[in-house]
Short mmCIF file of C-alpha atoms and ligand atoms in Angstrom, two decimals:
data_model
loop_
_atom_site.label_atom_id
_atom_site.label_comp_id
_atom_site.label_asym_id
_atom_site.label_seq_id
_atom_site.Cartn_x
_atom_site.Cartn_y
_atom_site.Cartn_z
CA MET A 6 29.83 130.35 278.48
CA PRO A 7 30.65 130.58 275.01
CA GLU A 8 28.24 128.28 272.68
CA VAL A 9 30.89 127.15 270.45
CA VAL A 10 32.77 126.09 272.59
CA ASP A 11 32.06 122.23 271.95
CA THR A 12 32.69 122.65 268.21
CA ILE A 13 36.93 124.01 268.30
CA GLU A 14 38.87 121.24 267.60
CA ILE A 15 42.67 122.22 268.42
CA ASP A 16 45.25 119.82 268.53
CA GLU A 17 46.77 120.23 272.37
CA ALA A 18 49.83 118.60 271.22
CA ALA A 19 50.94 121.26 269.02
CA PHE A 20 52.13 123.48 271.83
CA ARG A 21 54.33 123.81 274.94
CA GLY A 22 52.01 125.56 276.74
CA SER A 23 49.06 125.42 278.15
CA VAL A 24 45.01 125.82 276.51
CA VAL A 25 42.65 126.41 278.68
CA ARG A 26 38.80 125.63 277.99
CA PRO A 27 35.70 127.43 279.28
CA GLY A 28 34.93 124.87 282.74
CA GLU A 29 38.43 124.03 283.24
CA PRO A 30 39.41 125.30 286.33
CA ASP A 31 41.74 127.57 285.59
CA TYR A 32 39.72 129.02 282.79
CA ASP A 33 38.61 131.90 285.28
CA LEU A 34 41.89 132.82 286.59
CA HIS A 35 43.48 132.91 283.30
CA ARG A 36 40.54 134.99 281.37
CA GLN A 37 40.43 137.57 283.64
CA ILE A 38 42.18 141.14 282.90
CA TRP A 39 43.24 144.25 285.33
CA ASN A 40 40.13 146.36 284.80
CA GLY A 41 37.24 144.18 286.73
CA SER A 42 34.75 145.87 284.75
CA PHE A 43 35.21 143.79 282.12
CA ASP A 44 33.68 140.27 282.17
CA LYS A 45 34.81 138.67 279.30
CA HIS A 46 34.37 134.92 278.25
CA PRO A 47 36.69 133.74 275.33
CA ALA A 48 36.18 130.52 273.34
CA LEU A 49 39.67 129.20 273.93
CA ILE A 50 42.72 130.34 275.78
CA VAL A 51 46.44 129.53 274.39
CA ARG A 52 48.59 130.30 277.11
CA CYS A 53 52.36 130.32 274.93
CA ALA A 54 55.46 129.20 276.32
CA GLY A 55 57.15 130.35 273.29
CA VAL A 56 57.37 132.01 269.78
CA SER A 57 56.50 128.38 268.23
CA ASP A 58 53.48 128.60 270.42
CA VAL A 59 52.55 131.67 268.97
CA ILE A 60 53.09 130.80 265.66
CA ALA A 61 50.80 127.98 265.81
CA ALA A 62 48.04 129.90 267.62
CA VAL A 63 48.22 132.05 264.70
CA LYS A 64 47.48 129.38 262.80
CA PHE A 65 45.03 127.89 264.36
CA GLY A 66 43.16 131.07 264.78
CA ARG A 67 43.54 131.61 260.83
CA ALA A 68 42.21 128.46 260.30
CA SER A 69 39.16 128.40 263.20
CA GLY A 70 38.47 131.92 262.08
CA LEU A 71 37.51 132.96 265.61
CA PRO A 72 38.59 136.13 266.34
CA VAL A 73 41.99 136.54 268.13
CA ALA A 74 42.76 138.62 271.28
CA VAL A 75 46.25 139.03 272.43
CA ARG A 76 47.41 139.56 275.82
CA SER A 77 50.69 140.53 278.04
CA GLY A 78 50.18 142.37 280.90
CA GLY A 79 46.16 142.33 280.99
CA HIS A 80 46.48 145.90 281.70
CA SER A 81 44.38 147.81 278.54
CA PHE A 82 42.14 150.23 280.15
CA PRO A 83 39.07 149.53 277.74
CA GLY A 84 40.19 145.45 277.82
CA LEU A 85 41.15 145.09 274.43
CA SER A 86 42.83 141.90 276.02
CA VAL A 87 40.26 139.27 276.39
CA ALA A 88 36.72 139.11 274.43
CA ASP A 89 34.04 137.00 274.42
CA ASP A 90 33.75 134.28 271.95
CA ALA A 91 37.24 134.90 270.84
CA LEU A 92 40.90 133.08 270.96
CA MET A 93 42.56 134.57 273.70
CA ILE A 94 46.28 134.55 272.52
CA ASP A 95 48.14 134.87 276.25
CA LEU A 96 51.36 135.52 276.28
CA SER A 97 51.87 136.29 280.33
CA PRO A 98 53.71 132.66 280.34
CA MET A 99 56.85 134.28 278.24
CA LYS A 100 59.15 135.62 281.00
CA GLY A 101 62.24 135.89 279.66
CA VAL A 102 64.21 138.88 280.58
CA ARG A 103 68.34 138.92 279.93
CA VAL A 104 70.17 141.96 280.50
CA ASP A 105 73.61 142.36 278.87
CA PRO A 106 75.60 144.67 281.15
CA GLU A 107 78.82 145.19 278.84
CA LYS A 108 76.83 146.51 276.46
CA ARG A 109 73.76 148.01 278.20
CA THR A 110 70.88 146.06 276.73
CA ALA A 111 68.07 143.82 277.76
CA ARG A 112 66.02 140.80 276.05
CA VAL A 113 62.71 140.84 277.22
CA GLN A 114 60.09 138.90 276.34
CA ALA A 115 56.33 139.61 276.11
CA GLY A 116 54.75 138.48 279.12
CA VAL A 117 57.28 140.64 281.46
CA LEU A 118 55.56 143.18 283.99
CA LEU A 119 57.29 146.26 284.26
CA GLY A 120 58.50 145.55 287.71
CA GLU A 121 60.13 142.08 286.84
CA LEU A 122 62.07 144.38 284.23
CA ASP A 123 63.39 146.37 286.47
CA ARG A 124 64.64 144.32 289.20
CA GLU A 125 67.01 142.65 286.25
CA THR A 126 67.85 145.92 284.65
CA GLN A 127 68.83 147.53 288.90
CA ALA A 128 71.09 144.54 289.48
CA PHE A 129 73.43 146.49 287.20
CA GLY A 130 72.33 150.12 287.83
CA LEU A 131 70.67 150.19 284.63
CA ALA A 132 66.86 150.96 283.70
CA VAL A 133 64.53 150.79 280.76
CA PRO A 134 62.20 153.91 280.78
CA SER A 135 59.10 152.43 281.09
CA GLY A 136 55.77 153.33 283.93
CA ILE A 137 54.37 154.61 286.99
CA VAL A 138 52.61 150.32 287.86
CA THR A 139 54.85 147.73 288.10
CA HIS A 140 52.05 145.09 287.36
CA THR A 141 51.54 146.96 284.18
CA GLY A 142 52.99 144.75 280.79
CA VAL A 143 56.11 146.22 278.89
CA ALA A 144 54.55 144.61 275.66
CA GLY A 145 51.53 146.60 275.46
CA LEU A 146 52.83 150.01 277.30
CA THR A 147 55.73 149.56 274.82
CA LEU A 148 53.92 148.96 271.61
CA GLY A 149 52.07 152.15 272.09
CA GLY A 150 54.94 154.32 273.45
CA GLY A 151 55.82 154.05 277.13
CA ILE A 152 55.67 156.99 279.10
CA GLY A 153 57.07 157.01 282.82
CA TRP A 154 58.78 158.49 285.34
CA ILE A 155 62.56 159.11 283.60
CA GLN A 156 60.82 159.82 280.17
CA ARG A 157 61.92 163.46 280.17
CA LYS A 158 65.88 162.93 281.12
CA TYR A 159 65.91 158.89 278.80
CA GLY A 160 62.75 159.20 276.85
CA LEU A 161 60.17 157.01 276.21
CA SER A 162 60.18 152.85 276.18
CA VAL A 163 60.23 153.33 272.23
CA ASP A 164 63.38 155.67 272.16
CA GLN A 165 65.22 152.99 273.62
CA LEU A 166 64.55 149.73 271.08
CA VAL A 167 66.86 148.44 269.40
CA SER A 168 64.79 145.49 267.89
CA MET A 169 61.47 143.47 268.06
CA ASP A 170 60.57 140.09 267.22
CA LEU A 171 57.31 139.38 265.87
CA VAL A 172 54.96 136.83 264.26
CA THR A 173 53.13 138.26 261.65
CA ALA A 174 48.99 137.64 260.96
CA ASP A 175 49.99 134.25 258.53
CA GLY A 176 51.98 132.97 261.51
CA GLU A 177 55.28 134.46 259.93
CA PHE A 178 58.08 135.28 262.02
CA VAL A 179 60.09 138.41 261.18
CA LYS A 180 62.34 141.17 263.08
CA ALA A 181 62.39 144.75 262.96
CA SER A 182 64.69 146.92 263.74
CA ALA A 183 66.67 150.07 262.08
CA ASP A 184 68.07 147.78 259.44
CA GLU A 185 65.39 145.06 259.16
CA ASN A 186 61.77 145.89 258.32
CA VAL A 187 62.60 149.49 258.63
CA ASP A 188 58.88 150.15 258.07
CA LEU A 189 57.66 147.65 260.42
CA PHE A 190 59.67 148.88 262.60
CA TRP A 191 58.74 152.30 262.69
CA GLY A 192 55.00 151.24 262.88
CA LEU A 193 55.37 149.14 265.70
CA ARG A 194 57.09 151.97 268.02
CA GLY A 195 53.72 153.32 269.08
CA GLY A 196 50.97 151.83 266.41
CA GLY A 197 50.15 149.11 269.09
CA GLY A 198 49.38 145.79 268.61
CA ASN A 199 47.95 146.24 264.88
CA PHE A 200 50.77 144.56 263.07
CA GLY A 201 51.30 140.88 264.88
CA ILE A 202 52.28 140.04 267.98
CA VAL A 203 55.67 140.93 269.25
CA THR A 204 56.95 137.93 271.19
CA GLU A 205 60.64 139.63 272.47
CA PHE A 206 61.72 143.32 272.64
CA GLU A 207 65.43 144.21 272.35
CA PHE A 208 65.88 147.05 274.91
CA ARG A 209 68.81 149.85 275.27
CA CYS A 210 69.68 150.38 279.32
CA VAL A 211 70.08 153.89 280.89
CA PRO A 212 72.53 153.88 282.99
CA LEU A 213 69.94 155.57 285.71
CA GLY A 214 71.99 153.76 288.92
CA THR A 215 69.58 152.71 291.51
CA GLN A 216 69.06 156.19 293.68
CA VAL A 217 66.38 159.17 293.06
CA LEU A 218 64.99 161.91 294.96
CA ALA A 219 61.06 161.06 294.66
CA GLY A 220 58.07 161.51 296.03
CA PRO A 221 54.78 163.20 296.86
CA VAL A 222 54.32 166.61 298.65
CA PHE A 223 50.89 167.05 299.69
CA TRP A 224 48.06 170.34 300.02
CA PRO A 225 44.94 170.54 301.04
CA MET A 226 43.10 170.01 297.68
CA GLU A 227 41.45 173.49 298.45
CA GLN A 228 44.62 174.88 297.47
CA SER A 229 44.81 173.32 294.62
CA GLY A 230 44.79 176.31 292.01
CA GLU A 231 47.19 178.18 294.21
CA VAL A 232 49.53 174.88 293.99
CA LEU A 233 49.08 174.28 290.68
CA ARG A 234 49.92 178.14 289.41
CA PHE A 235 53.20 178.12 291.36
CA TYR A 236 53.70 174.56 289.91
CA ARG A 237 52.97 176.05 286.27
CA ASP A 238 55.41 178.50 286.46
CA TRP A 239 58.21 176.57 288.36
CA VAL A 240 58.35 173.34 286.36
CA ALA A 241 58.88 175.83 282.98
CA GLU A 242 62.47 175.81 284.17
CA ALA A 243 62.89 172.41 285.16
CA PRO A 244 65.52 170.85 283.78
CA ASP A 245 65.36 167.46 282.07
CA ASP A 246 66.15 165.20 285.04
CA LEU A 247 62.99 166.16 286.31
CA MET A 248 59.57 164.44 285.77
CA THR A 249 56.97 165.24 287.83
CA ILE A 250 52.74 164.16 287.87
CA VAL A 251 50.15 165.72 289.84
CA VAL A 252 47.32 163.58 291.75
CA HIS A 253 44.28 164.61 292.90
CA ARG A 254 42.48 162.14 295.09
CA LYS A 255 41.26 161.60 298.50
CA ALA A 256 44.22 160.54 300.63
CA PRO A 257 44.46 157.02 300.58
CA PRO A 258 45.38 155.06 303.71
CA LEU A 259 49.09 154.15 302.78
CA PRO A 260 52.05 153.72 304.74
CA PHE A 261 53.86 156.08 302.97
CA VAL A 262 50.62 159.00 303.72
CA PRO A 263 50.45 160.68 306.65
CA GLU A 264 47.39 159.11 309.36
CA GLU A 265 46.06 162.73 309.48
CA LEU A 266 45.17 162.99 306.04
CA HIS A 267 43.72 159.65 305.34
CA GLY A 268 40.22 160.57 303.27
CA LYS A 269 40.94 163.84 302.99
CA PRO A 270 41.26 165.46 299.49
CA VAL A 271 44.64 166.72 298.83
CA VAL A 272 46.35 167.80 295.75
CA MET A 273 50.15 165.70 295.58
CA VAL A 274 52.83 167.02 293.11
CA ILE A 275 55.20 164.50 292.76
CA PRO A 276 58.82 164.80 291.95
CA CYS A 277 61.06 162.43 290.52
CA TRP A 278 65.02 163.87 290.01
CA ALA A 279 67.10 161.10 287.92
CA GLY A 280 70.23 163.15 288.30
CA ASP A 281 72.08 163.97 291.13
CA LEU A 282 70.57 164.30 294.26
CA GLU A 283 72.41 167.46 295.70
CA GLU A 284 71.07 169.17 292.68
CA GLY A 285 67.58 167.69 292.66
CA GLU A 286 67.08 169.15 296.80
CA ASN A 287 68.12 172.61 295.39
CA PHE A 288 65.58 172.24 292.56
CA ILE A 289 62.89 170.58 294.36
CA ARG A 290 63.32 173.16 297.35
CA PRO A 291 60.77 176.02 296.53
CA LEU A 292 58.32 173.52 295.70
CA ARG A 293 58.53 171.68 299.14
CA GLU A 294 58.55 175.61 300.99
CA PHE A 295 55.05 176.43 298.74
CA GLU A 296 52.42 177.38 301.27
CA SER A 297 53.50 174.77 304.21
CA PRO A 298 52.65 171.35 302.44
CA VAL A 299 50.37 169.20 305.12
CA ALA A 300 52.66 166.31 304.26
CA ASP A 301 56.27 165.79 302.56
CA VAL A 302 57.90 162.66 301.81
CA CYS A 303 59.80 162.98 298.86
CA THR A 304 63.08 162.13 299.56
CA PRO A 305 66.21 159.96 298.29
CA LYS A 306 65.09 156.56 297.63
CA PRO A 307 65.48 153.60 295.83
CA TYR A 308 64.08 153.22 291.93
CA LEU A 309 62.38 150.28 292.43
CA THR A 310 60.42 151.26 295.55
CA HIS A 311 59.41 154.79 293.74
CA GLN A 312 58.90 152.79 290.68
CA ALA A 313 55.75 150.42 292.93
CA MET A 314 54.72 153.43 294.99
CA LEU A 315 51.48 153.57 292.92
CA ASP A 316 51.28 149.90 293.00
CA PRO A 317 48.24 149.89 296.11
CA SER A 318 46.60 152.77 294.18
CA PHE A 319 45.65 150.81 291.00
CA PRO A 320 44.54 147.00 292.31
CA PRO A 321 43.42 144.18 289.56
CA GLY A 322 39.78 143.66 289.69
CA ARG A 323 38.46 147.04 290.90
CA TRP A 324 36.09 148.86 288.11
CA TYR A 325 37.89 151.65 286.35
CA TYR A 326 37.22 153.96 283.41
CA PHE A 327 39.54 156.91 282.02
CA LYS A 328 39.37 159.46 279.83
CA SER A 329 42.60 160.74 278.25
CA CYS A 330 43.89 164.06 276.82
CA ASP A 331 46.67 166.26 276.23
CA VAL A 332 46.83 170.25 277.17
CA PRO A 333 49.33 172.96 275.93
CA GLU A 334 49.39 174.49 279.09
CA LEU A 335 48.48 175.28 282.33
CA SER A 336 46.06 178.11 281.94
CA ASP A 337 43.99 179.85 284.42
CA GLU A 338 40.94 178.73 282.92
CA VAL A 339 42.33 174.76 282.78
CA ILE A 340 43.31 175.45 286.58
CA ASP A 341 39.97 176.49 287.06
CA ILE A 342 37.85 173.38 285.75
CA THR A 343 40.90 170.97 287.61
CA VAL A 344 39.88 172.51 290.53
CA GLU A 345 36.66 172.70 290.53
CA ARG A 346 36.25 168.95 289.04
CA SER A 347 38.71 167.69 291.68
CA LEU A 348 36.64 168.92 294.57
CA GLN A 349 33.35 167.10 293.35
CA ILE A 350 35.46 163.33 293.37
CA LYS A 351 33.33 161.24 295.62
CA SER A 352 34.65 157.76 295.58
CA PRO A 353 37.81 157.20 297.77
CA MET A 354 39.53 155.18 294.96
CA THR A 355 39.32 157.93 291.94
CA SER A 356 43.01 159.36 291.39
CA PHE A 357 43.76 160.90 288.46
CA PRO A 358 47.44 162.11 287.29
CA ILE A 359 48.00 165.37 285.38
CA TRP A 360 51.52 163.92 283.38
CA GLN A 361 54.34 166.78 282.98
CA MET A 362 55.45 165.91 279.45
CA GLY A 363 58.29 167.44 277.13
CA GLY A 364 62.42 167.03 277.48
CA ALA A 365 64.18 163.88 276.06
CA ILE A 366 60.86 162.69 274.41
CA ALA A 367 60.49 166.62 272.53
CA SER A 368 64.15 166.23 271.53
CA VAL A 369 63.26 163.10 269.49
CA GLY A 370 62.04 163.56 265.42
CA ASP A 371 58.33 163.65 265.17
CA ASP A 372 58.50 161.12 262.03
CA GLU A 373 61.15 159.20 263.80
CA THR A 374 58.52 156.70 265.33
CA ALA A 375 54.90 156.27 264.96
CA PHE A 376 54.09 157.63 268.63
CA ASN A 377 52.67 161.09 267.95
CA GLY A 378 52.70 162.62 271.25
CA ARG A 379 56.27 164.02 270.53
CA LYS A 380 54.72 167.79 271.46
CA ALA A 381 52.23 167.01 274.31
CA VAL A 382 52.96 169.67 277.48
CA PHE A 383 50.66 168.05 279.56
CA THR A 384 48.80 164.73 279.68
CA TYR A 385 45.95 164.41 282.01
CA ASN A 386 44.40 161.08 282.68
CA ILE A 387 41.43 161.33 284.36
CA GLY A 388 40.35 158.04 285.96
CA GLY A 389 37.20 156.95 287.98
CA CYS A 390 37.31 153.77 290.17
CA THR A 391 34.80 151.89 292.36
CA GLU A 392 35.62 148.35 294.06
CA THR A 393 32.44 147.24 292.17
CA SER A 394 30.17 148.25 289.95
CA GLU A 395 28.48 150.15 292.94
CA GLY A 396 28.66 153.87 292.27
CA PHE A 397 30.65 152.97 289.19
CA GLU A 398 28.07 154.84 286.63
CA GLU A 399 28.30 157.73 288.42
CA GLU A 400 32.20 157.88 288.15
CA ARG A 401 31.99 157.60 285.04
CA GLU A 402 29.98 160.30 284.50
CA TRP A 403 32.29 162.91 286.53
CA VAL A 404 35.50 161.35 284.27
CA ARG A 405 33.17 162.24 281.22
CA SER A 406 31.83 165.36 281.91
CA PHE A 407 35.21 166.64 283.47
CA TRP A 408 37.05 165.57 280.17
CA SER A 409 34.35 167.04 277.92
CA ALA A 410 34.57 170.27 280.03
CA LEU A 411 38.61 170.37 278.86
CA GLU A 412 37.56 170.01 275.55
CA PRO A 413 38.43 173.50 274.36
CA TRP A 414 41.85 172.54 274.96
CA HIS A 415 42.06 168.92 274.16
CA GLU A 416 45.31 168.69 271.98
CA GLY A 417 45.62 165.34 270.57
CA VAL A 418 45.53 161.69 273.23
CA TYR A 419 47.89 159.01 273.74
CA VAL A 420 46.91 155.74 272.37
CA ASN A 421 47.56 153.89 275.63
CA PHE A 422 45.66 155.80 277.22
CA LEU A 423 42.69 155.38 275.44
CA GLY A 424 39.45 153.84 275.98
CA ASP A 425 36.65 152.56 274.05
CA GLU A 426 36.32 155.33 272.17
CA GLY A 427 35.61 154.64 268.67
CA ALA A 428 38.29 154.64 265.19
CA GLU A 429 37.59 158.41 264.83
CA ARG A 430 39.56 159.09 268.30
CA VAL A 431 42.24 156.35 266.89
CA ARG A 432 42.89 158.19 264.02
CA GLN A 433 43.11 161.57 266.18
CA SER A 434 45.70 159.98 268.29
CA TYR A 435 48.12 159.03 265.40
CA GLY A 436 46.58 161.99 263.50
CA PRO A 437 46.03 162.42 259.90
CA GLU A 438 49.21 162.00 258.10
CA LYS A 439 50.64 159.10 260.94
CA TYR A 440 47.45 157.67 260.18
CA ASP A 441 47.48 156.92 256.89
CA ARG A 442 51.28 155.69 256.94
CA LEU A 443 50.26 153.34 259.50
CA GLN A 444 47.22 152.28 256.91
CA ALA A 445 49.47 151.61 254.30
CA LEU A 446 51.51 149.58 256.86
CA LYS A 447 48.46 147.57 258.37
CA GLN A 448 47.80 146.99 254.75
CA LYS A 449 50.68 145.50 253.73
CA TYR A 450 51.14 143.42 257.36
CA ASP A 451 47.52 142.47 257.84
CA PRO A 452 45.62 143.25 255.17
CA ASP A 453 42.61 141.16 256.35
CA ASN A 454 42.50 142.91 260.11
CA PHE A 455 43.29 139.31 261.42
CA PHE A 456 44.66 141.56 264.65
CA ARG A 457 41.42 144.19 265.12
CA ILE A 458 41.07 143.56 268.72
CA ASN A 459 43.31 146.76 270.14
CA GLN A 460 43.61 150.59 268.77
CA ASN A 461 42.25 149.55 265.29
CA ILE A 462 43.94 150.68 262.68
CA SER A 463 41.95 149.55 259.57
CA PRO A 464 44.11 148.30 256.64
CA SER A 465 44.11 151.50 253.66
C1 FAD B 502 47.21 150.45 286.13
C2 FAD B 502 47.71 150.83 284.99
C3 FAD B 502 49.00 152.04 284.85
C4 FAD B 502 49.53 152.31 283.65
N1 FAD B 502 50.38 153.19 283.49
C5 FAD B 502 51.30 153.97 282.59
C6 FAD B 502 52.40 154.55 282.67
O1 FAD B 502 52.95 154.76 283.34
N2 FAD B 502 52.71 154.40 281.00
C7 FAD B 502 52.51 154.16 280.22
O2 FAD B 502 52.82 154.31 279.08
N3 FAD B 502 50.71 153.56 279.87
C8 FAD B 502 50.34 153.44 281.47
N4 FAD B 502 49.77 152.71 281.72
C9 FAD B 502 48.76 152.20 280.11
C10 FAD B 502 49.31 150.77 279.26
O3 FAD B 502 50.32 150.80 278.62
C11 FAD B 502 48.65 149.98 278.69
O4 FAD B 502 47.13 149.69 279.04
C12 FAD B 502 49.12 148.97 277.44
O5 FAD B 502 48.08 148.79 276.78
C13 FAD B 502 48.94 147.81 278.78
O6 FAD B 502 49.70 146.75 277.87
P1 FAD B 502 49.54 145.14 278.81
O7 FAD B 502 50.47 144.63 277.96
O8 FAD B 502 50.05 145.11 279.90
O9 FAD B 502 48.16 145.10 278.20
P2 FAD B 502 47.46 143.99 277.63
O10 FAD B 502 46.40 144.79 277.68
O11 FAD B 502 47.94 142.75 277.76
O12 FAD B 502 47.68 144.43 275.96
C14 FAD B 502 47.43 145.87 275.67
C15 FAD B 502 46.61 145.95 273.92
O13 FAD B 502 48.14 145.50 273.55
C16 FAD B 502 48.13 144.67 272.70
N5 FAD B 502 49.10 143.79 272.65
C17 FAD B 502 49.49 143.06 274.16
N6 FAD B 502 50.66 142.59 274.12
C18 FAD B 502 51.20 142.37 272.87
C19 FAD B 502 51.90 141.73 272.11
N7 FAD B 502 53.30 140.85 272.89
N8 FAD B 502 51.85 142.13 270.69
C20 FAD B 502 51.06 142.40 270.13
N9 FAD B 502 50.09 143.77 270.82
C21 FAD B 502 50.01 143.03 272.07
C22 FAD B 502 46.75 143.96 273.28
O14 FAD B 502 46.16 143.05 271.79
C23 FAD B 502 45.99 144.74 273.59
O15 FAD B 502 45.46 145.49 272.23
C24 FAD B 502 48.87 152.06 282.37
C25 FAD B 502 47.89 150.99 282.53
C26 FAD B 502 47.13 150.60 284.19
C27 FAD B 502 45.92 149.35 283.98
#
């Protein structure tokens, strides 16, 4: 338990939300984050009910000198939403979502999770492009870019942002949009939590409708080499209506996976078609007919169902470790390494996605946002997972070694898929030009690096 606790005085009456201290009944509940491999003990948790609480918490953070960690959905891979002996500013109680179906916009508070936003937008057949697991936070995901199932048709989460409300390191409330604090608006669309605490996002909604054609097609993992070679040629011609993710893993015992496959190593290609369903059936047919898949559950279904499909594979509390990279193509060498390493997977919980990028993401100008992966072609997010610490070290070594084997083909990395990998990797993620521009922005908005428990951009 942190020693500093007895000496901290905080005016609890200044908060509409709650202040949680070590030793109190809810302390363990609220300090927990998604990745069970982090067991941090903050000095104090402020659970914010609204903007005034965020302002008060930032001012208290300054006055107390405590380091500050900001939590929204708590899904940071390297556990950057909590820290030992820190002030944890927890936005998860801020759950407001308001969709305006006529203007096709959504106002979303910082504590909202992807599934909560989807429920509200889908009531009107609308959507905000986001990620692939519903319990991820809108805030952290959006501030890094936001990639997901409809990205190739509708772009990143940041591509649909209209404005953001932000509390700066001085406790000032500012807005960022195409008309106001334009430099900040640029930096927040990819620059993460470096410039302040975003309390509310305003998104444009896209007219997705409520149905997609989606779901995995399975082959035994030994066939992965042939499947990936077919797949790379097939997706090269894909229209932007199609997004795919390839997953290698031992098939999980989930209702959508045929029982005879449970525990068997498989490769799955998961299409998600966000357009006319008949056209989708036609385009996806050659994949489904390739070399007699062992199972095929690609079918028209509600978007909400598809968004939740991978939830059981990534529950909170397990031990996770990720390393990620973009590769320019699925060359024969890259495929061979992928097959070889996938066949070594030990843990039944380890599952790693290869993301098809491009489409609408690549049609936005590279300079328009701080997000730096517009030219990415495929993104590897190599992840190892165990239930507890048992076997974790071995999975971590597998991840590191696989990632290193791909090193000759590395081309950038998505900042939200970075682990705790040091300043140089953050710089690499943005590239030198964007990083310099982000540093200047950091100098303007947070010269003391008050917000530093994040993928940190140091002030210039
Ligand atoms: C199971 C899982 C699935 C994922 N799937 C996807 C995916 O499909 N697409 C994708 O793009 N990414 C995905 N990610 C990565 C995800 O985008 C990042 O982990 C993201 O940071 C999570 O946001 P959060 O609000 O849940 O996390 P948190 O841990 O709460 O925050 C992450 C970081 O953002 C900062 N931050 C959080 N809220 C704010 C705020 N309101 N203002 C300023 N800074 C803030 C925090 O300080 C921290 O540094 C996934 C992650 C997990 C664990």
